PDB file of C-alpha atoms in Angstrom:
ATOM      1  CA  MET A   1       0.007  -0.062  -0.055  1.00  0.00           C
ATOM      2  CA  VAL A   2       1.253   3.458  -0.892  1.00  0.00           C
ATOM      3  CA  THR A   3       1.581   5.854   2.054  1.00  0.00           C
ATOM      4  CA  SER A   4       0.654   9.430   1.695  1.00  0.00           C
ATOM      5  CA  GLN A   5       4.424  10.489   2.069  1.00  0.00           C
ATOM      6  CA  GLU A   6       5.334   8.305  -0.918  1.00  0.00           C
ATOM      7  CA  ARG A   7       2.429   9.733  -3.022  1.00  0.00           C
ATOM      8  CA  GLN A   8       3.569  13.381  -2.170  1.00  0.00           C
ATOM      9  CA  ARG A   9       7.064  12.574  -2.900  1.00  0.00           C
ATOM     10  CA  THR A  10       5.796  10.954  -6.464  1.00  0.00           C
ATOM     11  CA  ASN A  11       3.737  13.971  -7.272  1.00  0.00           C
ATOM     12  CA  LEU A  12       6.428  16.390  -6.464  1.00  0.00           C
ATOM     13  CA  ALA A  13       8.884  14.538  -8.694  1.00  0.00           C
ATOM     14  CA  ARG A  14       6.187  14.457 -11.414  1.00  0.00           C
ATOM     15  CA  MET A  15       5.621  18.140 -11.116  1.00  0.00           C
ATOM     16  CA  LYS A  16       9.269  18.775 -11.519  1.00  0.00           C
ATOM     17  CA  GLU A  17       9.511  16.592 -14.491  1.00  0.00           C
ATOM     18  CA  ILE A  18       6.587  18.346 -16.116  1.00  0.00           C
ATOM     19  CA  MET A  19       7.984  21.774 -15.622  1.00  0.00           C
ATOM     20  CA  GLU A  20      11.308  20.569 -17.151  1.00  0.00           C
ATOM     21  CA  GLU A  21       9.494  19.210 -20.181  1.00  0.00           C
ATOM     22  CA  ILE A  22       7.295  22.345 -20.588  1.00  0.00           C
ATOM     23  CA  GLU A  23      10.606  24.387 -20.731  1.00  0.00           C
ATOM     24  CA  SER A  24      11.793  22.169 -23.713  1.00  0.00           C
ATOM     25  CA  THR A  25       8.838  21.739 -25.761  1.00  0.00           C
ATOM     26  CA  THR A  26       6.167  23.955 -27.583  1.00  0.00           C
ATOM     27  CA  ASN A  27       3.606  21.357 -27.419  1.00  0.00           C
ATOM     28  CA  ASP A  28       2.739  21.863 -23.599  1.00  0.00           C
ATOM     29  CA  SER A  29      -1.152  21.930 -23.224  1.00  0.00           C
ATOM     30  CA  ASP A  30      -1.604  18.576 -21.837  1.00  0.00           C
ATOM     31  CA  LEU A  31       1.435  18.986 -19.595  1.00  0.00           C
ATOM     32  CA  ILE A  32       0.041  22.367 -18.256  1.00  0.00           C
ATOM     33  CA  ALA A  33      -3.316  20.504 -17.631  1.00  0.00           C
ATOM     34  CA  GLU A  34      -1.480  17.709 -15.532  1.00  0.00           C
ATOM     35  CA  LEU A  35       0.596  20.256 -13.721  1.00  0.00           C
ATOM     36  CA  ASN A  36      -2.606  22.128 -12.709  1.00  0.00           C
ATOM     37  CA  GLU A  37      -4.115  18.744 -11.664  1.00  0.00           C
ATOM     38  CA  LEU A  38      -1.186  18.014  -9.539  1.00  0.00           C
ATOM     39  CA  LEU A  39      -1.192  21.467  -7.788  1.00  0.00           C
ATOM     40  CA  ARG A  40      -4.749  20.753  -6.497  1.00  0.00           C
ATOM     41  CA  LYS A  41      -3.513  17.731  -4.411  1.00  0.00           C
ATOM     42  CA  PRO A  42      -2.758  18.020  -0.739  1.00  0.00           C
ATOM     43  CA  TYR A  43       0.852  18.301   0.496  1.00  0.00           C
ATOM     44  CA  SER A  44       0.514  17.887   4.210  1.00  0.00           C
ATOM     45  CA  LEU A  45       4.311  17.318   4.860  1.00  0.00           C
ATOM     46  CA  SER A  46       5.103  20.719   3.613  1.00  0.00           C
ATOM     47  CA  LEU A  47       4.451  24.047   5.494  1.00  0.00           C
ATOM     48  CA  LYS A  48       1.351  25.911   4.402  1.00  0.00           C
ATOM     49  CA  TRP A  49       3.512  29.011   3.659  1.00  0.00           C
ATOM     50  CA  HIS A  50       5.710  27.027   1.161  1.00  0.00           C
ATOM     51  CA  ILE A  51       2.625  25.686  -0.678  1.00  0.00           C
ATOM     52  CA  ILE A  52       1.251  29.110  -1.028  1.00  0.00           C
ATOM     53  CA  MET A  53       4.488  30.478  -2.392  1.00  0.00           C
ATOM     54  CA  PHE A  54       5.170  27.428  -4.608  1.00  0.00           C
ATOM     55  CA  LYS A  55       1.669  27.773  -6.067  1.00  0.00           C
ATOM     56  CA  SER A  56       2.094  31.576  -6.591  1.00  0.00           C
ATOM     57  CA  GLU A  57       5.416  31.139  -8.335  1.00  0.00           C
ATOM     58  CA  VAL A  58       4.016  28.273 -10.665  1.00  0.00           C
ATOM     59  CA  GLU A  59       1.149  30.612 -11.562  1.00  0.00           C
ATOM     60  CA  ARG A  60       3.642  33.493 -12.246  1.00  0.00           C
ATOM     61  CA  SER A  61       5.695  31.053 -14.285  1.00  0.00           C
ATOM     62  CA  LEU A  62       2.568  29.955 -16.267  1.00  0.00           C
ATOM     63  CA  ARG A  63       1.612  33.577 -16.967  1.00  0.00           C
ATOM     64  CA  TYR A  64       5.058  34.355 -18.102  1.00  0.00           C
ATOM     65  CA  LEU A  65       4.912  31.169 -20.301  1.00  0.00           C
ATOM     66  CA  GLU A  66       1.582  32.458 -21.762  1.00  0.00           C
ATOM     67  CA  ASP A  67       3.457  35.617 -22.817  1.00  0.00           C
ATOM     68  CA  ILE A  68       6.168  33.582 -24.346  1.00  0.00           C
ATOM     69  CA  ARG A  69       3.601  31.533 -26.194  1.00  0.00           C
ATOM     70  CA  LYS A  70       1.969  34.620 -27.777  1.00  0.00           C
ATOM     71  CA  GLU A  71       5.577  35.882 -28.811  1.00  0.00           C
ATOM     72  CA  GLU A  72       6.220  32.343 -30.341  1.00  0.00           C
ATOM     73  CA  LEU A  73       2.880  32.794 -32.328  1.00  0.00           C
ATOM     74  CA  LYS A  74       3.966  36.227 -33.410  1.00  0.00           C
ATOM     75  CA  ILE A  75       7.240  35.033 -34.687  1.00  0.00           C
ATOM     76  CA  THR A  76       5.837  31.986 -36.437  1.00  0.00           C
ATOM     77  CA  SER A  77       2.997  33.966 -38.107  1.00  0.00           C
ATOM     78  CA  GLY A  78       5.465  36.668 -39.170  1.00  0.00           C
ATOM     79  CA  LYS A  79       3.631  39.476 -37.609  1.00  0.00           C
ATOM     80  CA  SER A  80       6.403  40.594 -35.166  1.00  0.00           C
ATOM     81  CA  ARG A  81       7.209  44.105 -35.271  1.00  0.00           C
ATOM     82  CA  GLN A  82      10.293  46.260 -34.249  1.00  0.00           C
ATOM     83  CA  ARG A  83      10.206  47.485 -30.664  1.00  0.00           C
ATOM     84  CA  LYS A  84      11.487  51.088 -30.144  1.00  0.00           C
ATOM     85  CA  GLU A  85      13.659  51.827 -27.143  1.00  0.00           C
ATOM     86  CA  PRO A  86      12.605  55.087 -25.268  1.00  0.00           C
ATOM     87  CA  LYS A  87      14.717  58.189 -25.562  1.00  0.00           C
ATOM     88  CA  GLY A  88      17.772  57.903 -23.341  1.00  0.00           C
ATOM     89  CA  GLY A  89      17.607  54.162 -23.571  1.00  0.00           C
ATOM     90  CA  LEU A  90      16.361  51.401 -21.208  1.00  0.00           C
ATOM     91  CA  LYS A  91      17.587  51.264 -17.621  1.00  0.00           C
ATOM     92  CA  GLN A  92      19.207  48.108 -16.078  1.00  0.00           C
ATOM     93  CA  VAL A  93      17.008  48.424 -12.963  1.00  0.00           C
ATOM     94  CA  TYR A  94      13.471  49.924 -12.364  1.00  0.00           C
ATOM     95  CA  TYR A  95      11.872  50.094  -8.935  1.00  0.00           C
ATOM     96  CA  LYS A  96       8.169  50.355 -10.278  1.00  0.00           C
ATOM     97  CA  SER A  97       6.792  47.995 -13.047  1.00  0.00           C
ATOM     98  CA  SER A  98       4.827  51.112 -14.344  1.00  0.00           C
ATOM     99  CA  GLU A  99       8.223  52.642 -15.399  1.00  0.00           C
ATOM    100  CA  ILE A 100       9.075  49.826 -17.627  1.00  0.00           C
ATOM    101  CA  PRO A 101       8.043  50.382 -21.376  1.00  0.00           C
ATOM    102  CA  SER A 102       5.214  47.975 -22.021  1.00  0.00           C
ATOM    103  CA  ALA A 103       7.087  46.580 -24.981  1.00  0.00           C
ATOM    104  CA  PHE A 104       9.869  45.598 -22.801  1.00  0.00           C
ATOM    105  CA  LYS A 105       8.169  44.147 -19.699  1.00  0.00           C
ATOM    106  CA  LEU A 106       9.033  40.771 -20.582  1.00  0.00           C
ATOM    107  CA  ASP A 107      12.876  41.652 -20.503  1.00  0.00           C
ATOM    108  CA  TYR A 108      12.634  42.402 -16.742  1.00  0.00           C
ATOM    109  CA  CYS A 109      12.224  40.200 -13.610  1.00  0.00           C
ATOM    110  CA  ILE A 110      11.577  41.125 -10.157  1.00  0.00           C
ATOM    111  CA  VAL A 111      13.996  40.409  -7.438  1.00  0.00           C
ATOM    112  CA  TYR A 112      14.434  41.519  -3.754  1.00  0.00           C
ATOM    113  CA  ASP A 113      17.198  44.008  -2.897  1.00  0.00           C
ATOM    114  CA  ALA A 114      18.200  43.068   0.699  1.00  0.00           C
ATOM    115  CA  GLU A 115      20.351  46.302   0.954  1.00  0.00           C
ATOM    116  CA  LYS A 116      17.568  48.745   0.156  1.00  0.00           C
ATOM    117  CA  ASN A 117      14.846  46.305   1.838  1.00  0.00           C
ATOM    118  CA  GLN A 118      12.576  46.521  -1.368  1.00  0.00           C
ATOM    119  CA  TYR A 119      11.919  44.861  -4.614  1.00  0.00           C
ATOM    120  CA  LYS A 120      13.349  45.929  -8.035  1.00  0.00           C
ATOM    121  CA  TRP A 121      12.889  45.244 -11.635  1.00  0.00           C
ATOM    122  CA  LEU A 122      16.034  43.841 -13.199  1.00  0.00           C
ATOM    123  CA  LYS A 123      16.966  43.223 -16.678  1.00  0.00           C
ATOM    124  CA  CYS A 124      16.752  39.438 -17.285  1.00  0.00           C
ATOM    125  CA  SER A 125      19.663  37.741 -18.890  1.00  0.00           C
ATOM    126  CA  THR A 126      17.556  35.297 -20.869  1.00  0.00           C
ATOM    127  CA  PRO A 127      15.888  36.367 -23.915  1.00  0.00           C
ATOM    128  CA  ARG A 128      12.185  37.261 -23.829  1.00  0.00           C
ATOM    129  CA  ASN A 129      10.927  34.531 -26.108  1.00  0.00           C
ATOM    130  CA  THR A 130      12.948  31.597 -24.690  1.00  0.00           C
ATOM    131  CA  ARG A 131      11.116  28.740 -22.457  1.00  0.00           C
ATOM    132  CA  ALA A 132      14.367  27.905 -20.690  1.00  0.00           C
ATOM    133  CA  LYS A 133      14.356  28.501 -16.914  1.00  0.00           C
ATOM    134  CA  VAL A 134      10.763  29.635 -16.824  1.00  0.00           C
ATOM    135  CA  PHE A 135      10.162  27.379 -13.865  1.00  0.00           C
ATOM    136  CA  THR A 136      13.592  28.106 -12.055  1.00  0.00           C
ATOM    137  CA  ILE A 137      12.066  28.868  -8.646  1.00  0.00           C
ATOM    138  CA  PRO A 138       9.267  26.442  -8.452  1.00  0.00           C
ATOM    139  CA  ILE A 139      11.755  23.800  -9.424  1.00  0.00           C
ATOM    140  CA  SER A 140      14.246  24.819  -6.740  1.00  0.00           C
ATOM    141  CA  MET A 141      11.591  24.475  -4.054  1.00  0.00           C
ATOM    142  CA  ILE A 142      10.787  20.863  -4.720  1.00  0.00           C
ATOM    143  CA  GLY A 143      12.703  18.949  -2.034  1.00  0.00           C
ATOM    144  CA  GLU A 144      13.107  15.248  -1.718  1.00  0.00           C
ATOM    145  CA  ASP A 145       9.595  14.944  -0.003  1.00  0.00           C
ATOM    146  CA  LYS A 146       8.464  18.261   0.625  1.00  0.00           C
ATOM    147  CA  LEU A 147       8.419  21.893  -0.425  1.00  0.00           C
ATOM    148  CA  GLN A 148      11.333  23.870   1.023  1.00  0.00           C
ATOM    149  CA  TRP A 149      12.578  27.658   0.864  1.00  0.00           C
ATOM    150  CA  SER A 150      15.339  27.471  -1.758  1.00  0.00           C
ATOM    151  CA  GLU A 151      18.379  29.852  -2.284  1.00  0.00           C
ATOM    152  CA  GLU A 152      16.468  31.139  -5.223  1.00  0.00           C
ATOM    153  CA  MET A 153      13.480  32.010  -3.166  1.00  0.00           C
ATOM    154  CA  LYS A 154      15.655  33.706  -0.656  1.00  0.00           C
ATOM    155  CA  GLN A 155      17.242  35.964  -3.394  1.00  0.00           C
ATOM    156  CA  LYS A 156      13.738  36.882  -4.834  1.00  0.00           C
ATOM    157  CA  TRP A 157      11.705  37.203  -1.675  1.00  0.00           C
ATOM    158  CA  GLY A 158      14.083  37.613   1.258  1.00  0.00           C
ATOM    159  CA  GLU A 159      14.378  35.333   4.391  1.00  0.00           C
ATOM    160  CA  ASP A 160      11.691  32.893   5.427  1.00  0.00           C
ATOM    161  CA  SER A 161      10.354  34.363   8.544  1.00  0.00           C
ATOM    162  CA  ILE A 162       6.842  33.176   8.191  1.00  0.00           C
ATOM    163  CA  GLY A 163       7.923  29.755   7.494  1.00  0.00           C
ATOM    164  CA  GLN A 164      10.151  29.829  10.664  1.00  0.00           C
ATOM    165  CA  LYS A 165       7.197  31.060  12.684  1.00  0.00           C
ATOM    166  CA  GLU A 166       4.989  28.180  11.265  1.00  0.00           C
ATOM    167  CA  LEU A 167       7.675  25.632  12.090  1.00  0.00           C
ATOM    168  CA  GLY A 168       7.678  26.986  15.670  1.00  0.00           C
ATOM    169  CA  GLU A 169       4.017  26.582  15.939  1.00  0.00           C
ATOM    170  CA  ARG A 170       3.998  23.108  14.776  1.00  0.00           C
ATOM    171  CA  ALA A 171       6.557  22.276  17.204  1.00  0.00           C
ATOM    172  CA  ILE A 172       4.339  23.746  20.042  1.00  0.00           C
ATOM    173  CA  ASN A 173       1.121  22.031  18.768  1.00  0.00           C
ATOM    174  CA  ASN A 174       2.801  18.453  18.347  1.00  0.00           C
TER     175      ASN A 174
END
């Protein structure tokens, strides 16, 4: 008989495989449906906070992937138009997403600046229409048998103080 822990481990491993497959193929509709189905399943071994963050990162990645799919469609249909840079050029860092010219929004990703204690939009090194590394953060959160706070999460969102509080509460309640 399969235990809950084994089932969770299998589901997380399958999610990781699916995300890696999506990054390498354009025929991804069935994979996305399977990923969404696996996200609905319970993961009691993981902290609730980690589950919330994981699901939000997967949803963010899927929205980004949808934009990439639109770009791929434009390129294949031959309707892509040239993007014009604003006068003075583009900045490497923006502190508000509204400051980024709309044609270049996909070229920037949000990161946490620990020194200034705020989020900033940084020019990404990967091209805007590449699927590679779309799911970097969610994949990094998948541990052996549960979701965990990874180095990538720390770089993006800062320290895991809410997860530490939840661990403390679990220890008291058990």
